[in-house]
Amino acid sequence: MMEGLSRAAARNIFLGGSLFFFVVFVALTAHSHWYIVTQSTDHAGLTESVKHGKEVWEEHSCINCHTLLGEGAYFGPELGNVWVRYGGPDSPEGARAGIKAWMQIQPTGIPGRRQMPNFDLTDAELDALVDFFEWMSRINTQGWPPHVAG
């Protein structure tokens, strides 16, 4: 009688375990995709303006200084919830005007503060970017970031 694990048994355990975890990986990936598409994002609110706002975000490499939902650089504040910070759920017009005005007055020139460059965005680009921020704020982030201040 052979003592210990045979070569064939070790191979079968390896292959069976690999297959099991591959199936678990595929199932979790499928569930994540389903959750993102149907539960956590506002798929119906994904307008052309929101898409253009994301293009503006990418063209000006905003992620080099800011984060969206925790992804990006931490030089500037988190912008995934900037719409909420400016009071967008209660006063959409006020939030839109406030965000646009903030971007238009940059750099502020206040000594000792980090300065954001002025990208000379058109009014249409600013509106699209604000639409993108508003859409981002509706993503169910399950509590991220933990504070409204980002």
PDB file of C-alpha atoms in Angstrom:
ATOM      1  CA  MET A   1       0.000   0.000   0.000  1.00  0.00           C
ATOM      2  CA  MET A   2       1.300   3.424  -0.962  1.00  0.00           C
ATOM      3  CA  GLU A   3       1.648   6.095   1.725  1.00  0.00           C
ATOM      4  CA  GLY A   4       0.959   9.800   1.039  1.00  0.00           C
ATOM      5  CA  LEU A   5      -0.319  11.532  -2.056  1.00  0.00           C
ATOM      6  CA  SER A   6       0.236   9.913  -5.419  1.00  0.00           C
ATOM      7  CA  ARG A   7       1.238  11.894  -8.464  1.00  0.00           C
ATOM      8  CA  ALA A   8      -2.129  11.235 -10.140  1.00  0.00           C
ATOM      9  CA  ALA A   9      -4.062  12.310  -7.037  1.00  0.00           C
ATOM     10  CA  ALA A  10      -2.031  15.546  -6.795  1.00  0.00           C
ATOM     11  CA  ARG A  11      -2.697  16.270 -10.487  1.00  0.00           C
ATOM     12  CA  ASN A  12      -6.430  15.637 -10.039  1.00  0.00           C
ATOM     13  CA  ILE A  13      -6.595  17.891  -6.988  1.00  0.00           C
ATOM     14  CA  PHE A  14      -4.745  20.627  -8.898  1.00  0.00           C
ATOM     15  CA  LEU A  15      -6.971  20.350 -11.975  1.00  0.00           C
ATOM     16  CA  GLY A  16     -10.177  20.075  -9.965  1.00  0.00           C
ATOM     17  CA  GLY A  17      -9.229  23.028  -7.782  1.00  0.00           C
ATOM     18  CA  SER A  18      -8.209  25.113 -10.781  1.00  0.00           C
ATOM     19  CA  LEU A  19     -11.496  24.337 -12.535  1.00  0.00           C
ATOM     20  CA  PHE A  20     -13.491  25.138  -9.390  1.00  0.00           C
ATOM     21  CA  PHE A  21     -11.830  28.517  -8.872  1.00  0.00           C
ATOM     22  CA  PHE A  22     -12.063  29.347 -12.586  1.00  0.00           C
ATOM     23  CA  VAL A  23     -15.836  28.747 -12.431  1.00  0.00           C
ATOM     24  CA  VAL A  24     -16.061  30.912  -9.293  1.00  0.00           C
ATOM     25  CA  PHE A  25     -14.039  33.650 -11.043  1.00  0.00           C
ATOM     26  CA  VAL A  26     -16.303  33.602 -14.135  1.00  0.00           C
ATOM     27  CA  ALA A  27     -19.443  33.666 -11.967  1.00  0.00           C
ATOM     28  CA  LEU A  28     -18.207  36.633  -9.911  1.00  0.00           C
ATOM     29  CA  THR A  29     -17.157  38.484 -13.074  1.00  0.00           C
ATOM     30  CA  ALA A  30     -20.585  37.908 -14.640  1.00  0.00           C
ATOM     31  CA  HIS A  31     -22.291  39.062 -11.443  1.00  0.00           C
ATOM     32  CA  SER A  32     -20.125  42.184 -11.267  1.00  0.00           C
ATOM     33  CA  HIS A  33     -20.978  43.048 -14.870  1.00  0.00           C
ATOM     34  CA  TRP A  34     -24.687  42.471 -14.255  1.00  0.00           C
ATOM     35  CA  TYR A  35     -24.574  44.579 -11.075  1.00  0.00           C
ATOM     36  CA  ILE A  36     -22.756  47.474 -12.722  1.00  0.00           C
ATOM     37  CA  VAL A  37     -25.025  47.555 -15.770  1.00  0.00           C
ATOM     38  CA  THR A  38     -28.377  47.046 -14.035  1.00  0.00           C
ATOM     39  CA  GLN A  39     -28.033  48.168 -10.434  1.00  0.00           C
ATOM     40  CA  SER A  40     -25.242  50.597  -9.650  1.00  0.00           C
ATOM     41  CA  THR A  41     -25.256  52.989 -12.620  1.00  0.00           C
ATOM     42  CA  ASP A  42     -27.855  55.202 -14.227  1.00  0.00           C
ATOM     43  CA  HIS A  43     -27.724  53.584 -17.647  1.00  0.00           C
ATOM     44  CA  ALA A  44     -30.790  55.509 -18.872  1.00  0.00           C
ATOM     45  CA  GLY A  45     -29.209  58.828 -17.871  1.00  0.00           C
ATOM     46  CA  LEU A  46     -26.108  58.254 -19.970  1.00  0.00           C
ATOM     47  CA  THR A  47     -26.741  61.036 -22.477  1.00  0.00           C
ATOM     48  CA  GLU A  48     -24.559  62.402 -25.252  1.00  0.00           C
ATOM     49  CA  SER A  49     -23.726  65.366 -23.028  1.00  0.00           C
ATOM     50  CA  VAL A  50     -22.510  63.040 -20.267  1.00  0.00           C
ATOM     51  CA  LYS A  51     -20.348  61.190 -22.795  1.00  0.00           C
ATOM     52  CA  HIS A  52     -18.970  64.511 -24.057  1.00  0.00           C
ATOM     53  CA  GLY A  53     -18.227  65.521 -20.473  1.00  0.00           C
ATOM     54  CA  LYS A  54     -16.206  62.367 -20.021  1.00  0.00           C
ATOM     55  CA  GLU A  55     -14.332  63.201 -23.215  1.00  0.00           C
ATOM     56  CA  VAL A  56     -13.562  66.673 -21.814  1.00  0.00           C
ATOM     57  CA  TRP A  57     -12.379  64.976 -18.608  1.00  0.00           C
ATOM     58  CA  GLU A  58     -10.064  62.726 -20.595  1.00  0.00           C
ATOM     59  CA  GLU A  59      -8.807  65.379 -23.035  1.00  0.00           C
ATOM     60  CA  HIS A  60      -7.615  67.579 -20.196  1.00  0.00           C
ATOM     61  CA  SER A  61      -6.241  64.670 -18.146  1.00  0.00           C
ATOM     62  CA  CYS A  62      -8.185  65.704 -15.062  1.00  0.00           C
ATOM     63  CA  ILE A  63      -7.412  62.327 -13.527  1.00  0.00           C
ATOM     64  CA  ASN A  64      -3.769  63.366 -13.256  1.00  0.00           C
ATOM     65  CA  CYS A  65      -4.774  65.557 -10.295  1.00  0.00           C
ATOM     66  CA  HIS A  66      -8.255  64.386  -9.236  1.00  0.00           C
ATOM     67  CA  THR A  67      -9.895  61.075  -8.411  1.00  0.00           C
ATOM     68  CA  LEU A  68     -13.182  59.665  -9.601  1.00  0.00           C
ATOM     69  CA  LEU A  69     -14.564  57.062  -7.224  1.00  0.00           C
ATOM     70  CA  GLY A  70     -11.120  56.707  -5.692  1.00  0.00           C
ATOM     71  CA  GLU A  71      -9.274  56.187  -9.003  1.00  0.00           C
ATOM     72  CA  GLY A  72      -6.718  58.755 -10.060  1.00  0.00           C
ATOM     73  CA  ALA A  73      -4.260  61.100  -8.435  1.00  0.00           C
ATOM     74  CA  TYR A  74      -4.748  62.607  -4.998  1.00  0.00           C
ATOM     75  CA  PHE A  75      -3.378  66.097  -5.683  1.00  0.00           C
ATOM     76  CA  GLY A  76      -6.865  67.575  -6.103  1.00  0.00           C
ATOM     77  CA  PRO A  77     -10.119  66.592  -4.423  1.00  0.00           C
ATOM     78  CA  GLU A  78     -12.331  63.618  -5.305  1.00  0.00           C
ATOM     79  CA  LEU A  79     -14.782  64.690  -7.998  1.00  0.00           C
ATOM     80  CA  GLY A  80     -17.119  61.711  -8.064  1.00  0.00           C
ATOM     81  CA  ASN A  81     -19.296  63.504  -5.539  1.00  0.00           C
ATOM     82  CA  VAL A  82     -18.605  67.136  -6.463  1.00  0.00           C
ATOM     83  CA  TRP A  83     -22.232  67.456  -7.607  1.00  0.00           C
ATOM     84  CA  VAL A  84     -23.409  66.517  -4.112  1.00  0.00           C
ATOM     85  CA  ARG A  85     -20.866  68.818  -2.418  1.00  0.00           C
ATOM     86  CA  TYR A  86     -22.217  71.751  -4.419  1.00  0.00           C
ATOM     87  CA  GLY A  87     -25.796  70.900  -3.419  1.00  0.00           C
ATOM     88  CA  GLY A  88     -26.872  69.425  -6.744  1.00  0.00           C
ATOM     89  CA  PRO A  89     -29.626  67.171  -5.360  1.00  0.00           C
ATOM     90  CA  ASP A  90     -31.340  70.170  -3.718  1.00  0.00           C
ATOM     91  CA  SER A  91     -30.439  72.952  -6.133  1.00  0.00           C
ATOM     92  CA  PRO A  92     -29.330  71.686  -9.553  1.00  0.00           C
ATOM     93  CA  GLU A  93     -29.089  75.161 -11.082  1.00  0.00           C
ATOM     94  CA  GLY A  94     -27.047  76.472  -8.155  1.00  0.00           C
ATOM     95  CA  ALA A  95     -24.686  73.508  -8.251  1.00  0.00           C
ATOM     96  CA  ARG A  96     -24.213  73.833 -11.996  1.00  0.00           C
ATOM     97  CA  ALA A  97     -23.472  77.555 -11.721  1.00  0.00           C
ATOM     98  CA  GLY A  98     -21.136  77.004  -8.758  1.00  0.00           C
ATOM     99  CA  ILE A  99     -19.068  74.284 -10.419  1.00  0.00           C
ATOM    100  CA  LYS A 100     -18.804  76.231 -13.658  1.00  0.00           C
ATOM    101  CA  ALA A 101     -17.820  79.422 -11.845  1.00  0.00           C
ATOM    102  CA  TRP A 102     -15.203  77.543  -9.810  1.00  0.00           C
ATOM    103  CA  MET A 103     -13.574  76.224 -12.961  1.00  0.00           C
ATOM    104  CA  GLN A 104     -13.708  79.596 -14.715  1.00  0.00           C
ATOM    105  CA  ILE A 105     -11.952  81.523 -11.921  1.00  0.00           C
ATOM    106  CA  GLN A 106      -8.978  79.156 -11.758  1.00  0.00           C
ATOM    107  CA  PRO A 107      -6.230  79.670 -10.836  1.00  0.00           C
ATOM    108  CA  THR A 108      -7.331  81.595  -7.767  1.00  0.00           C
ATOM    109  CA  GLY A 109      -3.849  82.847  -6.929  1.00  0.00           C
ATOM    110  CA  ILE A 110      -4.386  82.314  -3.200  1.00  0.00           C
ATOM    111  CA  PRO A 111      -0.919  81.929  -1.662  1.00  0.00           C
ATOM    112  CA  GLY A 112      -0.175  78.556  -0.120  1.00  0.00           C
ATOM    113  CA  ARG A 113      -2.991  76.730  -1.913  1.00  0.00           C
ATOM    114  CA  ARG A 114      -2.705  74.285  -4.737  1.00  0.00           C
ATOM    115  CA  GLN A 115      -3.691  75.930  -7.983  1.00  0.00           C
ATOM    116  CA  MET A 116      -5.792  74.401 -10.710  1.00  0.00           C
ATOM    117  CA  PRO A 117      -4.988  75.579 -14.233  1.00  0.00           C
ATOM    118  CA  ASN A 118      -7.619  77.321 -16.299  1.00  0.00           C
ATOM    119  CA  PHE A 119      -8.394  75.144 -19.299  1.00  0.00           C
ATOM    120  CA  ASP A 120     -10.401  77.833 -21.137  1.00  0.00           C
ATOM    121  CA  LEU A 121     -13.334  75.486 -21.546  1.00  0.00           C
ATOM    122  CA  THR A 122     -16.284  76.674 -23.598  1.00  0.00           C
ATOM    123  CA  ASP A 123     -19.685  76.989 -21.983  1.00  0.00           C
ATOM    124  CA  ALA A 124     -20.797  73.815 -23.804  1.00  0.00           C
ATOM    125  CA  GLU A 125     -17.748  71.918 -22.507  1.00  0.00           C
ATOM    126  CA  LEU A 126     -18.403  73.144 -18.970  1.00  0.00           C
ATOM    127  CA  ASP A 127     -22.051  72.082 -19.193  1.00  0.00           C
ATOM    128  CA  ALA A 128     -21.021  68.655 -20.482  1.00  0.00           C
ATOM    129  CA  LEU A 129     -18.451  68.271 -17.718  1.00  0.00           C
ATOM    130  CA  VAL A 130     -21.045  69.212 -15.097  1.00  0.00           C
ATOM    131  CA  ASP A 131     -23.471  66.721 -16.670  1.00  0.00           C
ATOM    132  CA  PHE A 132     -20.736  64.090 -16.350  1.00  0.00           C
ATOM    133  CA  PHE A 133     -20.236  64.986 -12.663  1.00  0.00           C
ATOM    134  CA  GLU A 134     -23.995  64.854 -12.065  1.00  0.00           C
ATOM    135  CA  TRP A 135     -24.191  61.421 -13.695  1.00  0.00           C
ATOM    136  CA  MET A 136     -21.200  60.224 -11.652  1.00  0.00           C
ATOM    137  CA  SER A 137     -22.954  61.296  -8.463  1.00  0.00           C
ATOM    138  CA  ARG A 138     -25.826  58.890  -9.187  1.00  0.00           C
ATOM    139  CA  ILE A 139     -23.547  55.829  -9.249  1.00  0.00           C
ATOM    140  CA  ASN A 140     -24.158  53.593  -6.264  1.00  0.00           C
ATOM    141  CA  THR A 141     -20.670  53.525  -4.794  1.00  0.00           C
ATOM    142  CA  GLN A 142     -21.772  51.681  -1.685  1.00  0.00           C
ATOM    143  CA  GLY A 143     -20.591  54.485   0.552  1.00  0.00           C
ATOM    144  CA  TRP A 144     -17.464  55.649  -1.271  1.00  0.00           C
ATOM    145  CA  PRO A 145     -15.973  58.103  -0.584  1.00  0.00           C
ATOM    146  CA  PRO A 146     -16.697  57.830   3.131  1.00  0.00           C
ATOM    147  CA  HIS A 147     -17.043  61.619   3.530  1.00  0.00           C
ATOM    148  CA  VAL A 148     -18.853  64.091   1.305  1.00  0.00           C
ATOM    149  CA  ALA A 149     -15.724  66.233   1.271  1.00  0.00           C
ATOM    150  CA  GLY A 150     -14.026  63.458  -0.657  1.00  0.00           C
TER     151      GLY A 150
END
